[in-house]
Every structure is written in structure tokens, then in C-alpha cells.
Short mmCIF file of C-alpha atoms in Angstrom, two decimals:
data_model
loop_
_atom_site.label_atom_id
_atom_site.label_comp_id
_atom_site.label_asym_id
_atom_site.label_seq_id
_atom_site.Cartn_x
_atom_site.Cartn_y
_atom_site.Cartn_z
CA MET A 1 4.92 -12.19 15.86
CA SER A 2 2.10 -12.49 18.37
CA ASP A 3 0.42 -15.78 19.25
CA LEU A 4 -2.88 -14.31 18.01
CA GLN A 5 -1.44 -13.68 14.55
CA ILE A 6 -0.03 -17.21 14.33
CA LEU A 7 -3.35 -18.65 15.52
CA MET A 8 -5.43 -16.71 12.99
CA VAL A 9 -3.24 -17.70 10.05
CA SER A 10 -3.18 -21.34 11.24
CA ILE A 11 -7.00 -21.35 11.43
CA LEU A 12 -7.04 -20.03 7.88
CA LEU A 13 -4.89 -22.94 6.75
CA PHE A 14 -7.01 -25.47 8.68
CA GLN A 15 -10.29 -24.16 7.27
CA ASN A 16 -8.99 -24.57 3.74
CA GLY A 17 -8.07 -28.18 4.42
CA MET A 18 -4.52 -27.65 3.20
CA GLU A 19 -1.32 -29.30 4.26
CA LEU A 20 0.65 -27.07 6.59
CA ASP A 21 3.79 -25.99 4.73
CA LEU A 22 6.19 -24.33 7.19
CA MET A 23 7.57 -21.89 4.61
CA VAL A 24 4.07 -20.89 3.53
CA LEU A 25 3.02 -20.43 7.17
CA ILE A 26 6.01 -18.15 7.86
CA PHE A 27 5.26 -16.18 4.70
CA LEU A 28 1.60 -15.75 5.69
CA ILE A 29 2.51 -14.63 9.22
CA LEU A 30 4.90 -12.03 7.80
CA ILE A 31 2.23 -10.78 5.40
CA PHE A 32 -0.47 -10.71 8.09
CA SER A 33 1.79 -8.79 10.50
CA CYS A 34 3.04 -6.24 7.98
CA PRO A 35 0.37 -3.49 8.41
CA PHE A 36 0.78 -3.49 12.21
CA ILE A 37 4.47 -2.56 12.13
CA SER A 38 4.57 1.14 11.33
CA SER A 39 7.94 2.23 9.98
CA LEU A 40 7.22 5.80 11.12
CA ALA A 41 5.94 5.04 14.64
CA PHE A 42 8.05 1.97 15.52
CA PRO A 43 11.35 2.07 13.57
CA TYR A 44 13.05 -0.41 15.94
CA LEU A 45 10.20 -2.89 15.63
CA GLU A 46 10.44 -2.51 11.87
CA LEU A 47 14.15 -3.34 12.13
CA ILE A 48 13.30 -6.63 13.88
CA TYR A 49 10.61 -7.36 11.28
CA SER A 50 13.08 -6.60 8.50
CA ALA A 51 15.63 -9.01 9.96
CA GLY A 52 12.96 -11.73 10.08
CA LEU A 53 11.98 -10.99 6.50
CA LEU A 54 15.60 -11.21 5.37
CA CYS A 55 16.02 -14.58 7.11
CA PHE A 56 12.85 -15.81 5.43
CA PHE A 57 14.12 -14.84 1.98
CA GLY A 58 17.40 -16.67 2.59
CA ILE A 59 15.67 -19.86 3.76
CA TYR A 60 13.02 -19.66 1.04
CA LEU A 61 15.56 -19.45 -1.78
CA ILE A 62 17.31 -22.54 -0.37
CA TYR A 63 14.19 -24.51 0.62
CA LYS A 64 12.02 -23.82 -2.42
CA LYS A 65 12.73 -24.47 -6.08
CA PHE A 66 12.39 -21.02 -7.57
CA SER A 67 11.31 -20.74 -11.21
CA PHE A 68 11.53 -17.71 -13.47
CA SER A 69 9.29 -19.27 -16.12
CA LYS A 70 6.40 -16.91 -15.31
CA LEU A 71 8.68 -13.87 -15.31
CA GLN A 72 10.33 -14.04 -18.73
CA SER A 73 8.71 -10.83 -19.98
CA MET A 74 9.54 -9.04 -16.71
CA LEU A 75 13.22 -9.90 -16.34
CA TYR A 76 14.48 -6.89 -18.31
CA PRO A 77 12.52 -4.24 -16.36
CA ILE A 78 13.47 -5.97 -13.07
CA ILE A 79 17.17 -6.00 -14.02
CA LEU A 80 16.95 -2.37 -15.17
CA PHE A 81 15.25 -1.39 -11.90
CA ILE A 82 18.01 -3.09 -9.88
CA LEU A 83 20.61 -1.32 -12.04
CA ALA A 84 18.93 2.02 -11.30
CA LEU A 85 19.09 1.22 -7.58
CA ALA A 86 22.82 0.48 -7.86
CA ILE A 87 23.50 3.71 -9.78
CA SER A 88 21.53 5.70 -7.22
CA LEU A 89 23.58 4.13 -4.43
CA VAL A 90 26.87 4.99 -6.16
CA PHE A 91 25.94 8.67 -6.58
CA SER A 92 24.37 8.98 -3.11
CA GLN A 93 25.89 11.52 -0.74
CA ASN A 94 24.69 9.60 2.32
CA LYS A 95 25.51 5.94 1.78
CA LEU A 96 24.09 4.82 5.14
CA ASN A 97 20.61 6.19 4.37
CA SER A 98 20.81 4.70 0.89
CA LEU A 99 21.81 1.24 2.12
CA TRP A 100 18.80 1.10 4.47
CA GLU A 101 16.50 2.26 1.68
CA LEU A 102 18.13 -0.23 -0.70
CA TYR A 103 17.20 -3.04 1.68
CA LYS A 104 13.54 -1.98 1.47
CA TYR A 105 13.62 -2.03 -2.33
CA ILE A 106 15.34 -5.42 -2.45
CA SER A 107 12.71 -6.75 -0.02
CA MET A 108 9.96 -5.41 -2.26
CA ILE A 109 11.43 -7.12 -5.33
CA LEU A 110 11.92 -10.40 -3.44
CA LEU A 111 8.34 -10.29 -2.12
CA PHE A 112 7.18 -9.81 -5.70
CA LEU A 113 9.24 -12.79 -6.89
CA VAL A 114 8.09 -15.03 -4.02
CA ALA A 115 4.41 -14.13 -4.60
CA ALA A 116 4.80 -14.69 -8.35
CA SER A 117 6.15 -18.21 -7.72
CA LEU A 118 3.29 -19.36 -5.47
CA SER A 119 1.08 -22.28 -6.40
CA GLU A 120 -2.63 -21.73 -6.93
CA LYS A 121 -3.55 -22.95 -3.42
CA ASP A 122 -0.85 -20.81 -1.78
CA LYS A 123 -1.94 -17.83 -3.86
CA SER A 124 -5.49 -18.25 -2.56
CA LEU A 125 -4.22 -18.50 1.03
CA THR A 126 -2.13 -15.36 0.61
CA ILE A 127 -5.11 -13.37 -0.67
CA GLN A 128 -7.24 -14.57 2.25
CA THR A 129 -4.46 -13.63 4.70
CA ILE A 130 -4.25 -10.10 3.27
CA ILE A 131 -8.04 -9.76 3.57
CA LEU A 132 -8.00 -11.12 7.14
CA SER A 133 -5.27 -8.67 8.10
CA GLY A 134 -7.27 -5.86 6.48
CA LEU A 135 -10.33 -6.83 8.53
CA VAL A 136 -8.35 -6.69 11.78
CA VAL A 137 -6.95 -3.28 10.78
CA SER A 138 -10.50 -2.09 10.02
CA LEU A 139 -11.83 -3.25 13.39
CA LEU A 140 -8.91 -1.54 15.13
CA ALA A 141 -9.70 1.71 13.29
CA ILE A 142 -13.40 1.46 14.17
CA TYR A 143 -12.48 0.85 17.82
CA GLN A 144 -10.25 3.93 17.71
CA TYR A 145 -13.14 6.07 16.46
CA PHE A 146 -15.52 5.07 19.25
CA PHE A 147 -13.10 4.59 22.15
CA GLY A 148 -9.47 5.25 21.25
CA PHE A 149 -9.35 9.01 20.77
CA GLY A 150 -10.55 9.70 24.31
CA HIS A 151 -7.85 7.45 25.78
CA VAL A 152 -5.09 9.12 23.76
CA LEU A 153 -6.27 12.67 24.51
CA SER A 154 -6.54 11.83 28.22
CA TYR A 155 -3.03 10.36 28.21
CA LEU A 156 -1.56 13.41 26.46
CA SER A 157 -3.33 15.82 28.82
CA ASN A 158 -2.19 13.93 31.92
CA ASN A 159 1.41 13.95 30.69
CA GLY A 160 1.52 17.64 29.84
CA PHE A 161 1.65 17.16 26.08
CA SER A 162 0.53 20.41 24.47
CA PHE A 163 1.52 20.27 20.79
CA PRO A 164 -1.51 22.04 19.21
CA PHE A 165 -1.27 20.37 15.80
CA ALA A 166 -1.35 16.86 17.27
CA LEU A 167 -4.22 17.68 19.64
CA ASP A 168 -6.30 19.22 16.83
CA TYR A 169 -5.47 16.20 14.71
CA LEU A 170 -6.90 13.84 17.33
CA GLN A 171 -9.94 16.03 17.98
CA SER A 172 -10.91 15.87 14.30
CA LYS A 173 -11.61 12.13 14.93
CA ARG A 174 -10.25 10.95 11.59
CA VAL A 175 -9.09 7.41 12.29
CA PHE A 176 -5.53 6.33 11.49
CA ALA A 177 -4.69 3.28 13.67
CA PRO A 178 -2.51 1.26 13.28
CA PHE A 179 -0.79 3.78 11.00
CA VAL A 180 0.16 7.38 11.80
CA THR A 181 -2.09 9.37 9.42
CA PRO A 182 -5.63 8.92 8.05
CA GLY A 183 -4.26 9.18 4.51
CA ILE A 184 -1.99 6.16 4.95
CA LEU A 185 -4.78 4.09 6.52
CA GLY A 186 -7.18 5.23 3.80
CA GLY A 187 -4.78 4.24 1.03
CA TYR A 188 -4.29 0.81 2.59
CA LEU A 189 -8.02 0.14 3.10
CA ALA A 190 -8.91 1.34 -0.40
CA MET A 191 -6.44 -1.24 -1.75
CA ILE A 192 -7.98 -4.00 0.41
CA ILE A 193 -11.59 -3.35 -0.67
CA PRO A 194 -11.30 -4.91 -4.18
CA LEU A 195 -9.71 -8.02 -2.62
CA ALA A 196 -12.61 -8.34 -0.18
CA LEU A 197 -14.93 -8.57 -3.20
CA ILE A 198 -13.19 -11.62 -4.71
CA ASN A 199 -15.46 -14.14 -3.00
CA LYS A 200 -18.98 -13.26 -4.10
CA ASP A 201 -20.41 -15.39 -1.28
CA LYS A 202 -18.62 -13.27 1.34
CA VAL A 203 -19.07 -9.73 0.04
CA TRP A 204 -20.15 -8.73 3.56
CA LEU A 205 -16.43 -8.75 4.40
CA VAL A 206 -16.14 -5.42 2.63
CA LEU A 207 -18.55 -3.66 5.03
CA PRO A 208 -16.21 -3.11 8.03
CA VAL A 209 -13.37 -2.23 5.66
CA PHE A 210 -15.49 0.34 3.84
CA PHE A 211 -16.83 1.78 7.10
CA ALA A 212 -13.27 2.18 8.42
CA LEU A 213 -12.30 3.83 5.13
CA PHE A 214 -15.17 6.29 5.54
CA LEU A 215 -13.97 7.12 9.07
CA THR A 216 -10.58 8.18 7.68
CA MET A 217 -12.31 10.94 5.69
CA SER A 218 -9.44 10.58 3.22
CA LEU A 219 -10.32 12.23 -0.08
CA GLY A 220 -7.23 10.80 -1.76
CA ALA A 221 -8.19 7.24 -0.82
CA PHE A 222 -11.80 7.62 -2.00
CA LEU A 223 -10.72 9.29 -5.25
CA SER A 224 -8.25 6.45 -5.88
CA LEU A 225 -10.92 3.81 -5.31
CA PHE A 226 -13.40 5.71 -7.49
CA CYS A 227 -10.94 6.10 -10.38
CA ALA A 228 -9.80 2.47 -10.21
CA LEU A 229 -13.38 1.16 -10.28
CA LEU A 230 -14.24 3.58 -13.08
CA ILE A 231 -11.37 2.17 -15.16
CA PHE A 232 -12.34 -1.46 -14.60
CA PHE A 233 -16.08 -1.01 -14.94
CA GLY A 234 -15.50 1.11 -18.05
CA ALA A 235 -13.26 -1.58 -19.58
CA ARG A 236 -16.25 -3.87 -19.90
CA GLU A 237 -18.45 -3.73 -22.95
CA LYS A 238 -21.56 -3.08 -20.90
CA LEU A 239 -21.78 -1.23 -17.58
CA LYS A 240 -23.98 -3.14 -15.12
CA LYS A 241 -26.54 -1.24 -13.05
CA LYS A 242 -24.95 -2.29 -9.75
CA HIS A 243 -21.59 -0.97 -10.95
CA PHE A 244 -23.15 2.29 -12.09
CA PHE A 245 -24.86 2.85 -8.74
CA SER A 246 -21.67 1.90 -6.89
CA LEU A 247 -19.82 4.67 -8.72
CA ILE A 248 -22.64 7.15 -8.04
CA GLY A 249 -22.60 6.21 -4.34
CA LEU A 250 -18.83 6.67 -4.15
CA PHE A 251 -19.07 10.05 -5.85
CA ILE A 252 -21.73 11.19 -3.37
CA LEU A 253 -19.51 10.10 -0.47
CA ILE A 254 -16.59 12.07 -1.94
CA VAL A 255 -18.80 15.17 -2.11
CA ILE A 256 -19.96 14.62 1.51
CA ILE A 257 -16.38 14.22 2.77
CA PHE A 258 -15.19 17.27 0.83
CA THR A 259 -18.06 19.34 2.23
CA TRP A 260 -17.47 18.16 5.82
CA ARG A 261 -13.76 18.86 5.66
CA SER A 262 -14.37 22.25 4.02
CA MET A 263 -16.52 23.25 7.00
CA ALA A 264 -13.85 22.27 9.52
CA GLN A 265 -12.32 25.12 11.53
CA ARG A 266 -8.98 23.32 11.85
CA GLU A 267 -6.83 24.45 8.92
CA HIS A 268 -4.99 21.17 8.37
CA VAL A 269 -8.30 19.27 7.97
CA HIS A 270 -9.47 21.59 5.16
CA PRO A 271 -9.04 20.02 1.68
CA VAL A 272 -7.77 23.30 0.21
CA PHE A 273 -4.95 23.24 2.78
CA SER A 274 -4.02 19.70 1.68
CA ILE A 275 -4.07 20.71 -1.99
CA LEU A 276 -1.91 23.80 -1.44
CA MET A 277 0.62 21.86 0.65
CA ARG A 278 0.89 19.17 -2.02
CA LEU A 279 1.40 21.75 -4.76
CA SER A 280 4.17 23.27 -2.66
CA TYR A 281 5.81 19.84 -2.16
CA TRP A 282 5.59 19.03 -5.87
CA LYS A 283 7.12 22.35 -6.86
CA GLU A 284 10.03 21.82 -4.48
CA THR A 285 10.47 18.23 -5.69
CA LEU A 286 10.60 19.37 -9.32
CA GLU A 287 13.43 21.72 -8.39
CA ILE A 288 15.35 18.74 -6.96
CA ILE A 289 14.65 16.74 -10.14
CA LYS A 290 15.82 19.67 -12.26
CA ALA A 291 19.14 19.68 -10.37
CA HIS A 292 19.58 15.86 -10.45
CA PRO A 293 17.54 14.54 -13.42
CA LEU A 294 19.54 11.43 -14.33
CA ALA A 295 20.94 9.81 -11.17
CA GLY A 296 18.77 11.52 -8.54
CA VAL A 297 19.93 12.54 -5.07
CA GLY A 298 20.30 8.95 -3.89
CA LEU A 299 18.03 6.47 -2.13
CA GLY A 300 16.73 7.78 1.19
CA ASN A 301 18.26 11.23 0.68
CA PHE A 302 15.07 12.98 -0.40
CA ASN A 303 14.04 15.70 2.03
CA LEU A 304 11.91 18.82 1.68
CA ASN A 305 11.80 21.85 3.96
CA MET A 306 8.56 20.72 5.61
CA SER A 307 8.26 17.05 4.69
CA ARG A 308 10.22 13.83 4.19
CA TYR A 309 7.92 12.90 1.33
CA ALA A 310 6.81 14.55 -1.91
CA HIS A 311 3.22 13.27 -1.59
CA ASN A 312 3.66 12.00 -5.14
CA SER A 313 5.65 8.78 -5.15
CA TYR A 314 6.50 8.97 -8.85
CA LEU A 315 8.11 12.38 -8.47
CA GLN A 316 9.98 11.13 -5.41
CA ILE A 317 11.22 8.00 -7.22
CA TRP A 318 12.54 10.27 -9.98
CA ALA A 319 14.13 12.63 -7.43
CA GLU A 320 15.85 9.76 -5.57
CA MET A 321 16.64 7.26 -8.35
CA GLY A 322 16.76 9.45 -11.42
CA LEU A 323 14.98 9.00 -14.73
CA LEU A 324 16.16 5.40 -15.16
CA GLY A 325 14.60 4.43 -11.82
CA LEU A 326 11.22 5.92 -12.70
CA PHE A 327 11.26 4.46 -16.22
CA SER A 328 12.15 0.93 -15.09
CA PHE A 329 9.49 0.94 -12.36
CA VAL A 330 6.76 2.13 -14.75
CA TRP A 331 7.94 -0.44 -17.32
CA LEU A 332 7.72 -3.29 -14.80
CA VAL A 333 4.21 -2.33 -13.69
CA TYR A 334 3.12 -1.89 -17.32
CA VAL A 335 4.38 -5.35 -18.31
CA VAL A 336 2.65 -7.01 -15.34
CA ILE A 337 -0.68 -5.29 -15.88
CA LYS A 338 -0.81 -5.23 -19.69
CA SER A 339 -1.62 -8.87 -20.46
CA ARG A 340 -4.09 -9.20 -17.58
CA PHE A 341 -5.92 -6.02 -18.57
CA ILE A 342 -6.24 -7.30 -22.14
CA ASP A 343 -7.77 -10.50 -20.74
CA LEU A 344 -10.19 -8.38 -18.71
CA LYS A 345 -11.15 -6.38 -21.79
CA GLN A 346 -11.93 -9.62 -23.61
CA SER A 347 -13.81 -11.00 -20.57
CA LEU A 348 -11.57 -14.06 -20.46
CA TYR A 349 -10.38 -13.73 -16.89
CA ASN A 350 -11.92 -14.59 -13.55
CA ASN A 351 -13.12 -12.35 -10.75
CA GLN A 352 -9.95 -12.93 -8.72
CA ALA A 353 -7.73 -11.45 -11.44
CA VAL A 354 -10.04 -8.46 -11.87
CA CYS A 355 -9.96 -7.70 -8.14
CA LEU A 356 -6.17 -8.10 -7.94
CA LEU A 357 -5.77 -5.66 -10.83
CA ALA A 358 -8.20 -3.23 -9.21
CA ALA A 359 -6.30 -3.35 -5.89
CA THR A 360 -3.03 -2.73 -7.74
CA THR A 361 -4.55 0.21 -9.60
CA VAL A 362 -5.95 1.79 -6.42
CA PHE A 363 -2.43 1.84 -4.94
CA LEU A 364 -0.90 3.27 -8.12
CA ILE A 365 -3.47 6.07 -8.33
CA HIS A 366 -3.24 6.86 -4.62
CA ASN A 367 0.50 7.38 -4.94
CA PHE A 368 -0.05 10.33 -7.22
CA LEU A 369 -1.30 12.07 -4.07
CA ASP A 370 0.47 10.29 -1.21
CA PHE A 371 3.60 8.34 -0.28
CA THR A 372 2.56 4.81 0.73
CA PHE A 373 5.03 3.44 -1.84
CA PHE A 374 7.79 4.38 0.61
CA LEU A 375 6.14 2.81 3.67
CA PRO A 376 6.88 -0.94 4.00
CA GLU A 377 3.70 -1.54 6.02
CA VAL A 378 1.65 -0.75 2.89
CA ALA A 379 4.11 -1.08 0.01
CA PHE A 380 5.15 -4.64 0.89
CA ILE A 381 1.51 -5.76 0.62
CA TRP A 382 1.19 -4.07 -2.77
CA TRP A 383 4.30 -5.81 -4.13
CA VAL A 384 2.83 -9.14 -2.98
CA ILE A 385 -0.44 -8.33 -4.78
CA LEU A 386 1.52 -7.39 -7.91
CA GLY A 387 3.27 -10.76 -7.73
CA LEU A 388 -0.05 -12.57 -7.26
CA ILE A 389 -1.23 -11.13 -10.58
CA VAL A 390 1.62 -13.05 -12.22
CA ALA A 391 1.19 -16.24 -10.15
#
């Protein structure tokens, strides 16, 4: 971890006037760093991060008194999900791939359990750390838009790099840093936006995040944010004017982005191209599911002719882990969200819970169209948020 990351998280602790707990500090540093370690661009760096995360889990379970009292209703779906992982590993044709993927899933579950066990003050610190990390990511993306593309294009030209797809991709000026595609960045930022709205006195924090999201020109991310807000605003007995106009504004932006991308001469930027490619991926994935409906093909063994991902995480979970894996995951998410959503419906819960639920829902909707569930740099943050709903 960089000195800057440690400094920023330490400042966060100092500003809140809280006693510095070493385990909490390590946890916050790991969470803050997570989005900057791309599993696709820097696999070796991710390996180092993963080793650090594993060490943290080991020390945490020894150092902290872990309680399952908040998780009674979730134990069965968690156990069933772990059972599905084990079955998938047994039937896997490539055990090495499956073991590496299994580690990611175990890390996700442990992050969920750690987040669910946090005290109220540590929960607040974790949320602020996620927001702070999201702000840094947003500023990095904005910098890329104004300055970064020229540097990268110049570097590629000077080094004789002539892959047309990559060059066109950069020339479209859809930001993606520190990730590898605008869709991944968009999905991450859309998830952060509800969290940035938790503190009503600091709603300005959402501005750089939203601007960076706009620069991704990601239709999937905007649609996910729109649908999530529509669900939560609609759950209230009366729709406020500011909520109504927020939805109208988002819809107008979606139309603008769709129109801009439809006018693009580069085929891969065109939304119709994205839709057709996804339909092709889904069709191919359904064929895999048809051949392996119960146990799946095994963790980490999913592969299409033109993609490593189905661009629909639920179909890919089914294809890799079988029906039991998909069912247990949906069951776990349902149990976590159900009670909190009922509280929201009855207006008994605070703004923090509403925003955590909204962030969770954005991620879930986005994964109907993308694959951030399988990328630790985004998925780990989501599992922490899911745990914070329980905490």
C-alpha cells in the first residue's frame, strides 16, 4: 500500500476523533486500495493484494471476537453457497483455475462477514473510506479525460503499437482509469454515488463522481443507477419533487449518451453493437448452462469464443456453479435486503440504510449487463457494502 493511501485513511480516523484500532486501520487501507488494483491489468499486483487480504483475515479472526448474532437468518444461504462452491470445485475440469476462483469467493464471503460484524463507529469509517476512494478514482478518471489520453496515444505511437481496436478505443475518449473499460468504471462509480449522498451536509461530494460517471458514457451504468433510484423513490408513499426531477435529469442524460454513441463512426462505441454482442454472449452462455445445468462447468472455467465473461453475472454464476450456486446467491441477497427494504417502505430507517441499499441495488442491476461481480476491484467493495447493511 502506498504512503498516500495510509495517510488519507489515517486523516479520516483523526478527523472523526476515534481511537486508532490497528485492525480497523488495516481493513480500511485494504478497502481504500481495492479499486486501484485491477485484476485484469495487474494480475501479479492482485496476487500480492490477495496475500495481504488473506493474512488480514487470519489475524482478524484471531484478534477480534467474531459474533454470528446478526447473521442468524443468513447462515443457511451462506452455508448453501459454500456447498455450491465445493460441488463446483469437485466437478471442475481445471482444478487450478477453480482453486484461484474459489479464493476470490471465500474472500468475498469473509469481507461480508467482517463488514457485518463492525461496530457503528467502524461502519461509519468504512463508508467514508469507500467514498474517499471513490473520489480519488473519480479525480483520476477526470484527469485521464483532459490529459491522460494524449499521453497514452503518444506512448503507443512512439512504441509502434498499432492495434486498431485499442487505438479507436482511446480516441473515443471514454474514461476508464484505473480500470480497463468504461463499463467497469461506470458500474463502480454508479455504486458509489448513493453512498456519497449519505451525508446531506456534504452532497457536493457526489459532483466529481457523477461527472466522472458521465465521462464513461456507460449506458449500462446510467441505466442501473436510474432503475435503482426509481425503485427506492417509488417505494416511498409520496414522490418528492427533487426525486422526480432527478429521475427526469438521469433519463435525459441516458438519451443524450445513447444519441452520442449512436452517431459514433467507431463500431464498438455504437450501442447497437454492444447490445448485439451481449445477446450473442447470452445465447452462447445458455448453451453452456443447457449442457451443465446442475453442477456447472466449474469455477473459473467459463470461457466464450470471444469473451471471458457472459456480460450477465447471473448467467455466468449458473454456468460456473450450477443451479445451486445461483439459487444460494440470490437467496443470500434476498435475505439481506428483505428486512431493510420493509423498513424503508415503512419509513422507519435512516438515510444511511437507504443509500446502502441503493448502492447494493445499483450493483445487482448492473450485473445483468456486465461482469463486475467477477472483478475483485469492484466486487469486494460490493460485498463490504452488503455486510454494512447487516452491521
